[in-house]
Structure formats: C-alpha cells, structure tokens
C-alpha cells in the first residue's frame, strides 16, 4: 500500500492528523523554542506574555445554518487564543479566492467576518488576497492568524489536569458538524440544527475568576469531544471518565447521527470549550458558565479518575463502561 | 451492516414518504414494504428505504417482558 | 412511543443484567454466544454491554460485517473502474478504506478518481440522472438488509430509462456462513444472536434448518441495548434448559416469514451465486449476482476493465477471527501493522469490524 499520498483523513483532526504532525511537520518546522501541544504558542516578548496562533478555514458548503466560512475564520482563531486564557488583540486575514467566485458572496462573508471580529473585540489589522485559476481552489479559503495577551499568571495547559478535576462543557455537542453535514449537497437531510460558531473569549474572561482552580481549556473542534479529551488525557497522563447521560446532545444531532451511523462524540464544534476545573471549584465554574449566554447549557460531563498513560473511558447511558479513542481517519456516513 | 433507525412517517406520496426522527427529516422509499403504512406509523429505515413497519403492540409486549419482576421460580 | 428510548432504558437493561446473572450463577463453564451481525458487535461495544454481563456469559463476534468479508478481488475491480475516465464511483462510506491488492478507493480519490459517498443507492441513481455524460457505478455490498435497496435502485434506474447507472454487486446472504460455522468441530457456540434487520427481510424461519440440524439455540435480536440483553437472556434460558429453538426477541420488526415484497424484489433482480468471503473462502450459494434480465446494469459485465493480479495479505488472521476462533488480541498484526488508519484485514476495515471495535473501545 502506497503511503506517500496526503489523504482527506490527514485533515480530520484525528489520529491521522497527529501522525502527519509528529512524523513530518513538527520535525521539519519546529524552532528551538519548546513546541507545546496547545491551541496557541506562548511567547514572551519584552516582558509581555503573548499567545500566537494560526488556522486555515476550508468548509463545504461555505454558507450553512448558523454561520458561514467568514465568522468561522474569526471565531476559530479567537477561540484558539482564548483557550490559552489570552485576551485576543489582533487578527490577520488571508483570502485565497477561486477565479469566478461571486463578489456578492465574498461581500457577505467579509461582513460576517467584520461583525464576528467586532463581537469578539479583536482588531483585523493586516491581510492579503490571492486569486487562483478556476478549479485550483474550492471558491474561497481563508487563513487567519491571531495575537493575544495573557494578563494573568495562571498556567492553563492541557498538561495541567490533575486527578479529581471535573470536565465541564459549556453546552450541547456536535451542532457545527451536523449543521454543515446536513447542508451538504447530496445528503438531503433536514435537521433544523444550526452551527454553534461563536467567540468564546468573553466566557473565558469570566472563567479566569476561578484562578488556580482552572487547569485546562480546549475547544473540541475537528475530531470532536472524544479526540480533544484523548489529547488532554495523553498530555496530562490521566484517565478521564465520561458519563454519557450527562453529555448535552441536541435531539437533531442525535437524529442525524442515528441515521448516518455517526457518534456525536466525534462531531466538530465551533463554539464549545472543555474546561478542567479543580473539584472544589466545579460548582462555581458551572454557575459562571450558566450566567453567560454561551454557557446556558453547561454541564459536568466527567472527571479525571486516575493517573495513567492517557485513557478516556465512558460510563454509557445504560451503565456499561467502554473505552473512547481518537477519531481514526474521516468520520464517514456509515450505512454498512 | 444493518444500521436501521425507527422513523415516523409524516407524509406519503406514492412510493415516497417523508420520515422523521428527533425532528430530523429525510425522504424514504416505500417500494420494499409488504405492509400498509399510514402517516403516523413508524418504519425501520435502512439506506433510504423503509424495510419494515414497527408493531406497537409487539413492542409493548416486549417491554412488559423486559420489565417483568424476577421471581424465584425463574432461578432454574 | 418512539421505539428508541424505551429500549435504551437504564433500569430495564440493568434488570435484564441481574436476571442473566441469576440464571447463570455458579456455572463452571461459561456460555458462549456469537453475534453474527456487525451491528450487534457495535451495539455491544458502544453501550458497554460486556461489562454488564456476568463472567458466566461470553459474547464472541462472528462474520457479520459485509464490508469485512468483501474480498480483495472485488476491491481491485472497483479500483480499476475508478481509474476509467468519465466514471463516477458511488459508495457507502465504509468501503473507502477497504484495502485491495495494492490500493484502496481512498487512495484513488487522493489520486483524482471521482468517488462519492452516498447515504442511499437512490442518491447514486440521482447522480446518474444528473450526469448523463458519465457512467455511475454503485458498489453493491451488504447482506439481505441492503440487497433489496440495491435491487430497488436498479428497478428505479430501469423505470427512469437510465443507461448510465451500474452496480458492482458483491452481496452476501447470511444463513450459509452460520451453517458452515456450526459444522466446524473446533468452534463451540452455545447459541446465536441472530441479526435484526437481515431477519426483517428473510424472516426468522430462515434459521430453522440450522437450528434443527446443529441443535443450536437461535434468537433473532434487536440492536438496542435492552434488546441485546433480552436476547442473551432468552439464549441463556434455552441453553440451561437444554433446548434449541428459534425465537424472535425483536418481534416489533421481525416476522417468521419476513418481508415477502423485499424477497420478491431480490429474486427479481438477483440470482444466487457462490461467493468468496474474505478470510473464510468460497461458500456455495452464499452470494447474490445480478440476474440475466438486468445484465445491462451489471458493472462486471457491462464495463470491461483490466484488473490487477490478485495479492492476498499475509499473516492476517481475519479468517480465524471471523470464525470466532481467536480474539483480535491473538493476531500478531493487531494494533501493530494493522490499525484502523491503515487496516490490513477486513475485520479492521469497517468501524463495525471485530478488530476495529476491539481497537477503538478497549
């Protein structure tokens, strides 16, 4: 079997993506600075602690219920900064447009980028536009990079989880992935589900009140909650026990997953965060989230139960126990 | 192989039906059914086709057996 | 009643678990039941049902994933077809990762083949209607549950006068491998958890010859967790009382005679053939080929293509695993050269496959 080709699964955020990073990208590109495995790099510049991140956005369809590629490109990068506990400051925007793309569509996308940036309080300060011949790109790709500043001395890190910590999510899981999938041509599914695309920096700002009780923050985007928790479990060297009954899942997400044979634990989110919080502060964290418009559906979904090589287990809805792994390859509709 | 979901029939047009589960709607084809189906019935949908109608009386009977209190005589 | 939540009730499942424990307490030798359908395998893992069963009951997975049992030669032909200009392959998602002799559809897609994942074979018919200048080949895999849906797509394409819709058929039928398994003296199974939706089509009567000849308990069981637990309880009761009969646990869907209409559509479009099961070999009369009258829709006949020479992977113990003789952990390739991202054997390919499920959830 030939192993040279890049497969779609290498971009799924799951195990193949990790393999590509570990075997090719990090060895080739990482500088002498410690790499870290978080959503943004932490940099010290003239006494200031900065977070720096970049992300490229390719989504089909570009307009979907609850958002479009534009607000996604702003919110996603803002969220990567927010997951470090940073206050987002500046954003760059790189547009790659396919010859023949509609200016009206571009204008709609730019307008939603603008309003997403304003809502998140981040300034778009630089940008670039390229056009490639018809067929060399799929309508529009967007890259955004963001800089934020850390104004606290806390260590918020996927490796900082401790046994006893509670795992808290700020609301229902799987909405973004299902909204995009249902809107995709060919599946003809009417789910009524909207993407949860939203900037989480406001909510994170409130959560910083937990001080040293806040151990880790991570947004479960591609690969879903399962993949993100597995990453945290590996980074912190712990076993995470999830409780299926506590997982907030909208009925429509459940329905689409049932029809297509998918698992909501592996479906992407764009306005969700997972927080590891010291057990004595968990109740307070829940209250903070539930007071915020983006945390009304917050729930404790599990806890860190023991030190280990990094495992995720789940107590199922009927009381059984099973292991939870990272997404392998792409999440494909499963009929057989 | 046989992922199949109970979905409720909400509209019928010849061999085509609109079916729903958890508020999610998807068209399904009825050509494989040998049972009469009406709006409100539940059918098992596999790969876009209804393959069987669900029998509510049987379902209730199964549930009753599942919930039956365990008696000492059952301890073979 | 939505026919879902009621059968996922925690108290009901736990109550059934207690009943099974009481019925089997103190047995010196565990009762071994085989679930022959991959969807049961998935449900058992997904709901963690093994952890709810007493040590006296062991569940093993049989050959129940049609993707798993699709042989290399079929994939090689699909790969060859995908390389033809102006040809679209339409398929269920799971087939993408199945390795052939030297390639897979996922690799071919990366090389530029037009391969589309669909939810229903009717979606493939629509692709054919929308692309009159191209040929569309649907990969027809699956057991009796799926075969009538593929047959339905061929009848639909015929009614719509579409000359560019084809099916590459590799359908399998279920009772034959169960009979072969039962005849294997090395295999000791105390009962079969019979498939839910296959049985909705073929009917529970299909298991009677097998049950009578080999005196093995058979319970047609639903896919929800309470169904599986009740199916196991019914098998336990038969086993401890020394009975062997066919019973239907999934009576809300499955009838003794099955679905006559679906059976007649299968009989109209397909004809029984000998079929090659990956890891098991050729089983007489265990497959469905496209019938003479529908040859025009048969990709195998209608689209000639040169197929590469067949190469089988070595060291893979899929056959033994499919037969339930060994567990995935006994295979030297498991988790090493054979993983869900880079599967060697069929059991790792499908997310329902015995090895993939074992890798993912344990």
XYZ file of C-alpha atoms in Angstrom:
774
model
C 0.000 0.000 0.000
C 1.341 3.378 -1.000
C 1.866 5.751 1.923
C 3.069 8.861 0.131
C -0.273 10.485 -0.578
C -1.944 13.024 1.659
C -5.446 11.747 2.381
C -8.508 13.698 3.450
C -8.231 11.922 6.774
C -4.946 13.735 7.410
C -7.033 16.878 7.808
C -9.718 15.386 10.026
C -8.124 16.450 13.292
C -7.930 12.861 14.457
C -5.227 10.274 14.615
C -4.007 10.695 11.021
C -3.567 14.439 11.591
C -1.463 13.725 14.676
C 0.662 11.271 12.737
C 1.308 13.815 9.986
C 2.252 16.447 12.553
C 4.532 14.156 14.522
C 6.230 12.443 11.603
C 6.597 15.288 9.130
C 5.558 18.774 10.141
C 6.901 19.261 13.650
C 10.318 17.672 12.963
C 10.731 19.822 9.862
C 9.443 23.130 11.151
C 9.596 23.467 14.903
C 12.124 26.009 16.129
C 14.331 25.725 19.181
C 11.529 27.080 21.343
C 9.569 24.397 23.200
C 6.750 23.347 20.891
C 3.928 22.728 23.333
C 0.757 20.986 22.224
C -1.822 23.601 22.937
C -4.079 25.662 20.698
C -1.641 28.599 20.515
C 2.067 29.220 21.106
C 3.004 31.116 24.262
C 5.705 33.745 23.639
C 7.468 36.146 25.989
C 8.326 39.438 24.308
C 9.824 42.318 26.288
C 8.119 41.151 29.437
C 4.713 40.630 27.820
C 3.226 37.115 27.606
C 1.680 36.687 24.179
C -0.339 33.920 22.579
C 0.046 33.439 18.836
C -1.975 31.118 16.620
C -2.958 30.485 13.013
C -5.684 28.472 11.353
C -6.945 27.928 7.806
C -10.599 27.515 7.011
C -11.982 25.293 4.272
C -15.602 24.317 4.598
C -18.213 22.900 2.257
C -20.765 24.450 1.978
C -19.384 27.933 2.685
C -22.790 29.115 3.899
C -24.526 26.849 6.402
C -27.260 27.216 9.035
C -25.857 29.338 11.860
C -22.929 30.909 10.020
C -20.507 30.901 7.134
C -16.809 30.460 6.472
C -16.207 34.119 7.426
C -17.389 34.138 11.036
C -15.916 30.653 11.417
C -12.492 32.002 10.417
C -12.667 34.758 13.026
C -14.237 32.758 15.851
C -11.965 29.758 15.400
C -8.782 31.772 15.775
C -10.194 33.891 18.599
C -11.080 30.645 20.387
C -7.593 29.214 19.974
C -6.237 32.329 21.720
C -8.959 32.205 24.358
C -8.123 28.577 25.211
C -4.736 29.832 26.461
C -6.540 32.307 28.689
C -5.342 35.115 26.419
C -7.231 38.288 25.563
C -7.398 38.388 21.732
C -5.910 41.591 20.300
C -5.038 41.404 16.610
C -6.049 39.298 13.639
C -4.652 38.865 10.134
C -6.787 37.655 7.235
C -5.502 35.820 4.159
C -8.028 35.161 1.407
C -7.486 32.636 -1.394
C -10.211 33.056 -3.982
C -11.045 30.857 -6.942
C -11.432 32.576 -10.277
C -15.147 33.056 -10.879
C -16.148 33.340 -7.231
C -19.058 35.707 -6.633
C -18.300 39.185 -5.305
C -21.704 39.241 -3.627
C -20.850 36.066 -1.713
C -17.449 37.498 -0.821
C -19.099 40.630 0.439
C -21.466 38.615 2.663
C -18.524 36.635 4.037
C -16.489 39.773 4.748
C -19.448 41.385 6.500
C -19.808 38.443 8.836
C -16.040 38.450 9.486
C -16.352 42.085 10.424
C -19.240 41.581 12.807
C -17.631 38.467 14.347
C -14.422 40.446 14.952
C -16.339 43.339 16.481
C -18.287 40.969 18.721
C -15.068 39.315 19.889
C -13.310 42.660 20.367
C -10.407 41.726 18.104
C -8.937 44.168 15.537
C -8.307 42.977 11.967
C -5.019 44.731 11.271
C -3.471 43.132 8.178
C -4.415 40.913 5.315
C -3.711 39.511 1.886
C -5.726 38.364 -1.129
C -4.766 35.909 -3.848
C -6.813 34.596 -6.758
C -6.075 31.179 -8.262
C -7.326 29.821 -11.629
C -10.727 28.174 -11.795
C -10.589 24.679 -10.346
C -7.367 25.263 -8.367
C -9.275 26.042 -5.166
C -12.828 25.483 -3.969
C -14.393 29.004 -4.129
C -12.777 30.505 -1.034
C -10.187 29.508 1.545
C -9.419 31.776 4.492
C -6.395 31.846 6.772
C -6.427 33.909 9.937
C -3.652 34.409 12.477
C -4.213 35.945 15.864
C -2.228 37.525 18.663
C -3.482 37.802 22.205
C -2.031 38.838 25.527
C -2.030 36.920 28.812
C -2.869 39.273 31.641
C -2.693 36.711 34.441
C -0.060 34.407 35.871
C -2.113 31.235 35.577
C -0.929 28.064 33.896
C -3.805 26.960 31.664
C -2.483 23.946 29.832
C -3.734 20.627 28.524
C -0.934 19.036 30.564
C -2.133 20.609 33.829
C -5.038 18.245 34.513
C -4.989 16.521 37.925
C -6.823 13.525 39.296
C -10.112 14.741 40.738
C -10.608 17.559 38.208
C -14.077 17.856 36.721
C -14.588 18.066 32.959
C -17.110 20.759 32.071
C -18.555 21.637 28.661
C -20.412 24.905 28.030
C -23.288 23.383 26.071
C -24.571 20.898 23.507
C -22.039 18.973 21.410
C -21.866 18.198 17.710
C -24.026 21.072 16.416
C -21.498 22.583 13.993
C -20.512 19.344 12.297
C -24.110 18.219 11.898
C -25.277 21.633 10.615
C -22.578 21.575 7.915
C -23.126 17.913 7.045
C -26.913 18.339 6.720
C -26.437 21.368 4.458
C -24.062 19.467 2.180
C -25.379 18.636 -1.256
C -26.459 15.041 -1.726
C -27.449 14.007 1.785
C -30.817 15.782 1.644
C -31.288 15.756 5.391
C -33.340 18.456 7.100
C -32.038 18.580 10.670
C -33.008 22.075 11.835
C -29.606 22.205 13.557
C -27.571 25.425 13.490
C -23.804 25.721 13.831
C -22.672 26.830 17.287
C -19.959 29.067 15.758
C -19.177 31.718 18.401
C -16.259 33.541 20.014
C -15.564 32.154 23.464
C -13.156 34.814 24.747
C -15.878 36.574 26.748
C -16.818 33.370 28.532
C -13.167 32.521 29.159
C -12.641 36.004 30.603
C -15.306 35.204 33.208
C -13.843 31.764 33.923
C -10.459 33.300 34.790
C -12.121 34.285 38.083
C -11.578 30.649 39.082
C -7.875 31.454 39.373
C -5.699 28.432 40.010
C -8.841 26.278 40.084
C -8.907 26.479 36.267
C -6.420 23.918 34.930
C -7.080 23.480 31.217
C -9.257 24.827 28.420
C -9.621 23.328 24.981
C -12.104 23.810 22.142
C -13.286 20.472 20.742
C -13.322 21.360 17.036
C -12.384 18.756 14.404
C -12.375 15.269 15.871
C -14.954 16.324 18.456
C -15.063 15.953 22.227
C -13.656 12.405 22.131
C -10.489 13.359 20.239
C -9.883 16.509 22.306
C -10.305 14.703 25.624
C -7.987 11.935 24.462
C -5.350 14.607 23.679
C -5.775 16.111 27.145
C -5.632 12.674 28.783
C -2.362 11.950 26.980
C -0.895 15.378 27.807
C -1.817 15.182 31.486
C -1.159 11.455 31.869
C -4.575 10.702 33.332
C -7.684 8.613 32.778
C -10.809 10.634 32.060
C -14.159 9.030 32.884
C -17.087 10.453 30.917
C -20.741 9.993 31.772
C -22.824 9.544 28.635
C -26.025 10.588 30.382
C -24.542 13.982 31.220
C -23.459 14.768 27.649
C -25.630 17.571 26.286
C -26.714 16.497 22.782
C -29.491 18.223 20.849
C -32.241 15.959 19.529
C -31.467 16.895 15.921
C -27.813 15.954 16.328
C -28.853 12.672 17.880
C -31.251 12.042 14.991
C -28.746 12.749 12.209
C -26.134 10.641 13.979
C -28.614 7.763 14.243
C -29.486 7.960 10.534
C -25.886 8.196 9.304
C -24.337 5.909 11.909
C -22.170 8.679 13.414
C -21.198 9.337 17.037
C -21.765 12.880 18.419
C -18.570 12.496 20.472
C -16.569 12.731 17.220
C -18.516 15.560 15.562
C -16.948 19.056 15.320
C -17.907 22.034 17.481
C -17.068 25.719 16.854
C -18.463 27.429 19.928
C -17.710 24.937 22.666
C -14.984 24.607 25.242
C -13.964 21.849 27.595
C -12.667 23.050 30.954
C -10.746 21.011 33.516
C -11.576 22.517 36.876
C -10.497 21.594 40.412
C -13.382 19.686 42.028
C -13.980 22.272 44.774
C -14.451 25.000 42.152
C -16.587 22.992 39.703
C -19.917 24.254 41.011
C -18.694 27.835 40.731
C -17.448 27.195 37.183
C -20.863 25.854 36.209
C -22.550 28.927 37.676
C -20.217 31.265 35.782
C -20.936 29.433 32.544
C -24.683 29.291 33.034
C -24.826 33.052 33.656
C -23.181 33.618 30.250
C -25.223 33.436 27.017
C -22.771 30.879 25.569
C -22.880 28.654 28.649
C -26.581 28.229 29.366
C -26.375 24.504 28.601
C -23.176 23.900 30.595
C -22.734 20.518 32.237
C -20.182 18.465 34.137
C -19.578 15.537 31.792
C -16.831 13.632 33.550
C -13.805 13.670 35.803
C -10.145 12.721 35.925
C -10.109 9.478 37.867
C -6.526 8.254 37.985
C -3.013 8.731 36.651
C -2.328 6.610 33.575
C -0.718 6.682 30.170
C -3.708 8.680 28.958
C -7.078 6.997 28.579
C -10.654 8.082 28.088
C -13.424 5.813 29.338
C -17.172 6.326 29.337
C -19.910 5.104 31.583
C -22.629 4.516 28.967
C -26.268 5.555 29.217
C -27.231 2.042 30.303
C -24.497 1.776 32.944
C -21.857 -0.145 30.993
C -18.266 1.025 30.659
C -16.243 1.331 27.469
C -13.107 2.970 26.120
C -13.162 6.074 23.907
C -10.488 6.555 21.241
C -9.440 9.373 18.922
C -11.156 9.761 15.599
C -9.418 7.480 13.094
C -9.496 8.758 9.510
C -12.561 10.648 8.390
C -15.965 10.452 10.001
C -17.940 8.862 7.141
C -21.649 8.199 6.966
C -21.917 4.592 7.977
C -24.634 2.582 6.377
C -22.724 -0.598 6.440
C -24.141 -3.575 8.125
C -27.513 -3.034 9.064
C -27.797 0.371 10.626
C -31.522 0.954 10.695
C -33.446 3.628 12.520
C -37.095 3.716 13.559
C -38.517 6.828 11.875
C -42.064 8.145 11.887
C -43.883 8.600 8.592
C -45.117 12.203 8.385
C -46.219 12.353 4.730
C -46.741 9.856 1.910
C -46.687 10.487 -1.854
C -46.894 7.210 -3.774
C -43.753 5.217 -3.013
C -42.029 8.206 -1.435
C -42.531 9.183 2.193
C -41.157 11.913 4.418
C -39.931 10.371 7.663
C -38.718 11.910 10.886
C -36.635 11.048 13.942
C -35.734 13.554 16.675
C -37.056 16.356 14.459
C -34.734 15.331 11.613
C -36.479 14.786 8.282
C -35.347 12.596 5.417
C -37.159 11.223 2.409
C -37.550 7.441 2.318
C -38.724 4.994 -0.320
C -41.575 2.584 0.486
C -41.282 0.207 -2.507
C -39.851 -2.637 -0.397
C -42.690 -2.768 2.136
C -45.276 -5.546 2.053
C -47.307 -3.874 4.807
C -49.730 -0.955 4.567
C -48.202 2.183 6.016
C -50.069 5.292 7.123
C -48.975 8.693 8.312
C -48.049 8.316 11.988
C -46.655 4.782 11.627
C -43.022 4.034 12.433
C -40.796 2.225 9.932
C -37.214 0.965 10.038
C -35.175 2.976 7.528
C -32.058 1.436 6.008
C -30.098 3.197 3.242
C -33.042 5.407 2.376
C -35.604 2.584 2.162
C -38.280 1.532 4.645
C -37.711 -2.181 5.214
C -40.283 -2.942 7.903
C -43.138 -1.352 9.832
C -42.845 -1.315 13.622
C -45.604 -3.102 15.507
C -46.549 -1.139 18.604
C -48.469 -3.971 20.284
C -45.451 -6.271 19.938
C -43.161 -3.518 21.254
C -45.357 -3.107 24.341
C -45.351 -6.838 24.935
C -41.549 -6.971 24.657
C -41.208 -4.074 27.090
C -43.571 -5.762 29.544
C -41.443 -8.933 29.433
C -38.304 -6.864 29.934
C -39.791 -5.159 32.976
C -41.264 -8.350 34.471
C -40.283 -8.815 38.073
C -37.879 -11.650 38.517
C -39.438 -14.459 40.518
C -37.630 -17.240 42.389
C -39.168 -19.835 40.038
C -37.071 -18.308 37.287
C -33.920 -19.454 39.018
C -33.608 -22.615 37.008
C -43.514 5.586 21.828
C -40.574 6.422 19.540
C -39.238 2.824 19.648
C -35.784 4.049 20.703
C -35.696 5.495 24.226
C -37.827 2.691 25.651
C -35.203 0.156 24.614
C -32.278 2.199 25.969
C -33.685 2.466 29.480
C -31.004 2.067 32.125
C -33.232 0.332 34.670
C -34.550 -2.125 32.095
C -31.037 -3.010 30.922
C -29.743 -3.381 34.467
C -32.739 -5.503 35.411
C -32.039 -7.834 32.487
C -28.374 -7.993 33.523
C -29.429 -9.110 37.023
C -31.715 -11.750 35.545
C -28.906 -13.100 33.339
C -26.546 -13.171 36.331
C -29.101 -15.064 38.440
C -29.747 -17.577 35.674
C -26.071 -18.362 35.158
C -24.681 -18.043 38.683
C -22.297 -20.832 39.650
C -21.836 -22.305 36.173
C -18.442 -23.962 35.875
C -18.117 -23.330 32.142
C -19.153 -20.025 30.568
C -21.899 -19.953 27.968
C -20.550 -18.702 24.640
C -22.897 -16.842 22.308
C -21.968 -15.499 18.905
C -23.431 -12.314 17.480
C -23.210 -12.900 13.742
C -24.122 -9.343 12.762
C -21.640 -6.465 12.893
C -24.289 -4.028 14.023
C -24.727 -6.163 17.152
C -20.962 -6.050 17.628
C -21.096 -2.262 17.507
C -24.065 -2.009 19.878
C -22.389 -4.328 22.388
C -19.234 -2.185 22.415
C -20.968 1.166 22.172
C -23.194 0.566 25.177
C -20.508 -1.289 27.120
C -22.778 -4.332 27.431
C -19.948 -6.819 28.032
C -19.179 -5.042 31.294
C -22.772 -5.674 32.388
C -22.690 -9.409 31.739
C -21.503 -11.948 34.309
C -18.285 -13.919 33.743
C -20.508 -16.914 33.008
C -21.584 -15.390 29.684
C -19.129 -14.704 26.864
C -20.058 -12.934 23.650
C -17.970 -13.508 20.536
C -18.261 -11.757 17.192
C -18.887 -13.679 14.003
C -18.611 -12.885 10.300
C -21.295 -10.264 10.354
C -19.811 -7.327 8.514
C -20.359 -7.392 4.753
C -17.564 -4.862 4.244
C -15.244 -7.123 6.238
C -15.940 -10.113 4.072
C -15.608 -8.323 0.733
C -12.601 -9.935 -0.952
C -9.547 -8.186 -2.431
C -10.589 -9.080 -5.969
C -13.780 -7.034 -5.653
C -11.877 -4.002 -4.408
C -9.339 -4.404 -7.200
C -12.134 -4.245 -9.778
C -13.668 -1.202 -8.071
C -10.242 0.481 -8.085
C -9.774 -0.339 -11.779
C -13.216 1.072 -12.590
C -12.494 4.244 -10.618
C -9.499 4.908 -12.883
C -11.649 4.955 -16.033
C -12.299 8.438 -17.423
C -15.845 9.749 -17.120
C -16.764 7.228 -14.447
C -18.134 8.065 -11.009
C -17.969 5.544 -8.175
C -20.791 5.925 -5.652
C -20.474 4.018 -2.402
C -21.387 3.688 1.238
C -18.685 5.366 3.356
C -17.145 2.257 4.850
C -15.906 0.898 1.517
C -13.426 3.770 1.100
C -10.888 2.331 3.495
C -11.094 -1.288 2.411
C -7.679 -2.298 1.079
C -7.424 -4.119 -2.228
C -4.317 -5.892 -3.508
C -2.331 -2.675 -3.879
C -4.697 0.272 -3.499
C -7.937 1.436 -1.927
C -10.699 3.788 -3.018
C -9.419 6.378 -0.545
C -6.040 6.368 -2.274
C -7.702 6.501 -5.680
C -9.730 9.504 -4.564
C -6.479 11.179 -3.482
C -5.157 10.445 -6.976
C -8.138 12.148 -8.543
C -10.815 9.486 -9.015
C -14.392 10.755 -8.732
C -15.656 8.813 -5.722
C -18.802 9.931 -3.918
C -20.024 8.727 -0.560
C -23.799 8.411 -0.503
C -26.373 7.502 2.115
C -28.739 5.627 -0.180
C -28.348 3.809 -3.517
C -31.147 6.085 -4.732
C -28.720 9.001 -4.252
C -26.432 7.213 -6.709
C -29.312 6.895 -9.189
C -29.833 10.645 -8.861
C -26.125 11.256 -9.537
C -26.512 9.177 -12.717
C -29.558 11.210 -13.775
C -27.677 14.476 -13.120
C -24.597 13.320 -15.081
C -25.924 11.847 -18.318
C -22.489 12.076 -19.950
C -20.862 9.905 -17.271
C -21.186 6.356 -16.047
C -22.062 5.857 -12.369
C -21.105 2.601 -10.656
C -22.605 1.894 -7.243
C -20.703 -0.541 -5.050
C -23.390 -3.011 -4.074
C -22.233 -4.638 -0.861
C -24.249 -5.903 2.051
C -26.386 -8.697 3.346
C -30.086 -9.285 2.767
C -30.916 -5.987 4.504
C -29.128 -3.964 1.848
C -29.589 -6.197 -1.210
C -33.237 -5.171 -1.735
C -32.289 -1.475 -1.543
C -29.747 -2.022 -4.328
C -32.306 -4.023 -6.291
C -34.723 -1.141 -5.748
C -32.170 1.277 -7.191
C -31.777 -0.881 -10.314
C -35.557 -1.068 -10.781
C -35.755 2.706 -10.311
C -32.968 3.322 -12.851
C -34.724 0.997 -15.299
C -38.076 2.725 -14.829
C -36.385 6.084 -15.437
C -34.647 4.756 -18.545
C -31.154 5.490 -17.216
C -28.481 3.738 -19.275
C -25.566 5.076 -17.223
C -26.303 3.503 -13.819
C -24.479 0.298 -12.919
C -23.990 -1.843 -9.828
C -20.845 -3.771 -8.987
C -22.511 -6.425 -6.888
C -20.944 -8.360 -4.032
C -23.939 -9.230 -1.923
C -23.781 -11.993 0.628
C -26.504 -13.971 2.315
C -26.458 -14.784 5.983
C -27.653 -18.271 6.846
C -24.945 -20.120 4.816
C -21.897 -18.964 6.814
C -23.758 -19.720 10.040
C -24.251 -23.287 8.845
C -20.559 -23.533 7.914
C -19.563 -22.198 11.335
C -21.869 -24.637 13.073
C -20.353 -27.537 11.176
C -16.831 -26.610 12.351
C -15.952 -29.006 15.200
C -13.362 -26.556 16.619
C -15.993 -23.941 17.121
C -18.081 -24.272 20.234
C -21.015 -21.903 20.370
C -23.935 -22.255 22.776
C -26.229 -20.045 20.755
C -26.567 -17.426 18.055
C -27.692 -13.850 18.490
C -29.283 -13.705 15.027
C -29.246 -10.454 13.042
C -32.075 -7.951 13.441
C -32.556 -6.285 10.093
C -31.366 -9.153 7.910
C -34.120 -11.142 9.599
C -36.658 -8.387 8.901
C -36.151 -9.321 5.243
C -35.530 -13.082 5.289
C -37.735 -13.927 8.300
C -36.902 -15.973 11.383
C -37.888 -19.215 9.642
C -34.599 -18.996 7.732
C -32.733 -20.164 10.865
C -34.865 -23.278 11.448
C -32.824 -25.747 9.336
C -29.608 -24.644 11.019
C -31.138 -24.719 14.479
C -32.569 -28.200 13.962
C -29.540 -29.748 12.292
C -26.977 -28.478 14.807
C -29.262 -28.186 17.841
C -28.105 -24.665 18.498
C -30.342 -22.020 20.089
C -31.095 -19.059 17.785
C -32.668 -15.801 18.953
C -33.433 -13.043 16.451
C -32.466 -9.975 18.455
C -32.872 -6.192 18.060
C -29.996 -3.710 18.080
C -30.936 -1.594 21.098
C -29.166 -2.399 24.385
C -32.268 -3.781 26.103
C -32.900 -5.960 23.045
C -29.398 -7.426 23.161
C -29.675 -8.141 26.882
C -33.071 -9.770 26.470
C -31.785 -11.790 23.501
C -28.924 -13.030 25.680
C -31.370 -13.872 28.469
C -33.500 -15.912 26.033
C -30.396 -17.775 24.828
C -29.334 -18.443 28.422
C -32.762 -19.859 29.242
C -32.627 -22.161 26.211
C -29.073 -23.242 26.990
C -29.624 -24.013 30.659
C -32.786 -25.990 29.917
C -31.101 -27.888 27.083
C -33.475 -26.559 24.427
C -32.639 -25.438 20.933
C -35.248 -23.464 19.062
C -35.612 -20.337 17.004
C -37.133 -17.441 18.930
C -37.847 -13.838 17.983
C -36.901 -11.254 20.589
C -37.241 -8.410 18.036
C -40.907 -9.101 17.401
C -41.793 -5.451 16.822
C -39.939 -5.672 13.484
C -39.234 -9.297 12.557
C -41.855 -11.802 11.421
C -41.432 -15.545 10.892
C -41.924 -15.262 7.144
C -40.017 -11.982 6.702
C -40.779 -9.307 4.144
C -42.321 -11.002 1.085
C -42.114 -7.916 -1.115
C -38.417 -7.352 -0.440
C -37.762 -11.057 -1.003
C -39.512 -10.965 -4.372
C -37.559 -7.861 -5.436
C -34.304 -9.623 -4.508
C -35.427 -12.681 -6.504
C -36.348 -10.493 -9.460
C -33.047 -8.616 -9.742
C -30.532 -11.046 -8.266
C -29.672 -14.685 -8.644
C -27.872 -16.882 -6.059
C -24.176 -17.436 -6.775
C -21.161 -18.908 -4.997
C -19.422 -16.108 -3.158
C -15.912 -15.543 -1.849
C -15.844 -14.434 1.804
C -12.598 -12.776 2.823
C -10.950 -14.967 5.398
C -13.438 -17.818 5.007
C -13.250 -18.783 1.345
C -15.847 -19.626 -1.271
C -19.203 -20.652 0.168
C -21.666 -22.250 -2.264
C -24.838 -20.277 -2.888
C -23.920 -17.592 -0.345
C -23.942 -14.602 -2.663
C -26.237 -12.660 -4.942
C -25.257 -11.791 -8.505
C -27.246 -9.641 -10.878
C -29.773 -11.714 -12.824
C -29.598 -12.204 -16.607
C -32.523 -9.866 -17.246
C -30.666 -6.984 -15.542
C -27.232 -7.578 -17.119
C -27.316 -4.074 -18.599
C -26.953 -2.735 -15.044
C -24.190 -5.154 -14.028
C -20.872 -3.275 -13.966
C -18.992 -6.578 -14.022
C -20.416 -7.459 -17.475
C -21.240 -4.058 -18.924
C -17.951 -2.273 -18.212
C -14.931 -4.358 -19.218
C -11.741 -3.284 -17.459
C -8.321 -4.814 -16.845
C -7.966 -5.714 -13.168
C -4.580 -6.109 -11.466
C -3.360 -9.501 -10.353
C -4.804 -10.570 -7.013
C -2.495 -10.366 -3.993
C -3.603 -11.567 -0.580
C -2.120 -10.046 2.575
C -0.030 -12.461 4.567
C -0.051 -13.010 8.309
C -3.582 -11.704 8.701
C -5.727 -13.947 10.892
C -9.055 -12.452 9.803
C -10.442 -15.838 8.940
C -9.881 -17.209 12.426
C -11.240 -14.021 13.963
C -14.308 -14.000 11.736
C -14.991 -17.571 12.743
C -14.720 -16.513 16.364
C -11.894 -18.998 16.998
C -9.455 -16.381 18.294
C -9.812 -12.847 19.641
C -8.300 -9.848 17.817
C -5.625 -9.599 20.516
C -4.321 -13.024 19.469
C -3.447 -11.751 15.978
C 0.219 -10.707 15.606
C -0.737 -7.822 13.307
C -3.395 -6.355 15.611
C -2.546 -2.807 16.684
C 0.879 -3.048 15.026
C 0.848 -3.204 11.239
C -2.945 -3.379 11.238
C -4.781 -0.380 12.704
C -7.988 1.467 11.834
C -5.940 4.132 9.974
C -4.057 1.528 7.998
C -6.051 -1.682 8.017
C -4.660 -4.935 6.632
C -7.534 -7.268 7.265
C -11.217 -6.934 6.773
C -12.040 -7.013 10.481
C -10.134 -3.755 10.963
C -11.677 -2.038 7.973
C -15.238 -1.409 8.990
C -15.905 0.504 12.182
C -18.188 -2.454 12.894
C -15.401 -4.921 12.237
C -14.410 -7.109 15.153
C -10.850 -5.788 15.260
C -11.735 -2.122 14.724
C -14.279 -2.260 17.514
C -11.824 -4.023 19.811
C -9.109 -1.470 18.950
C -11.347 1.532 19.416
C -13.196 0.633 22.568
C -10.894 -1.482 24.687
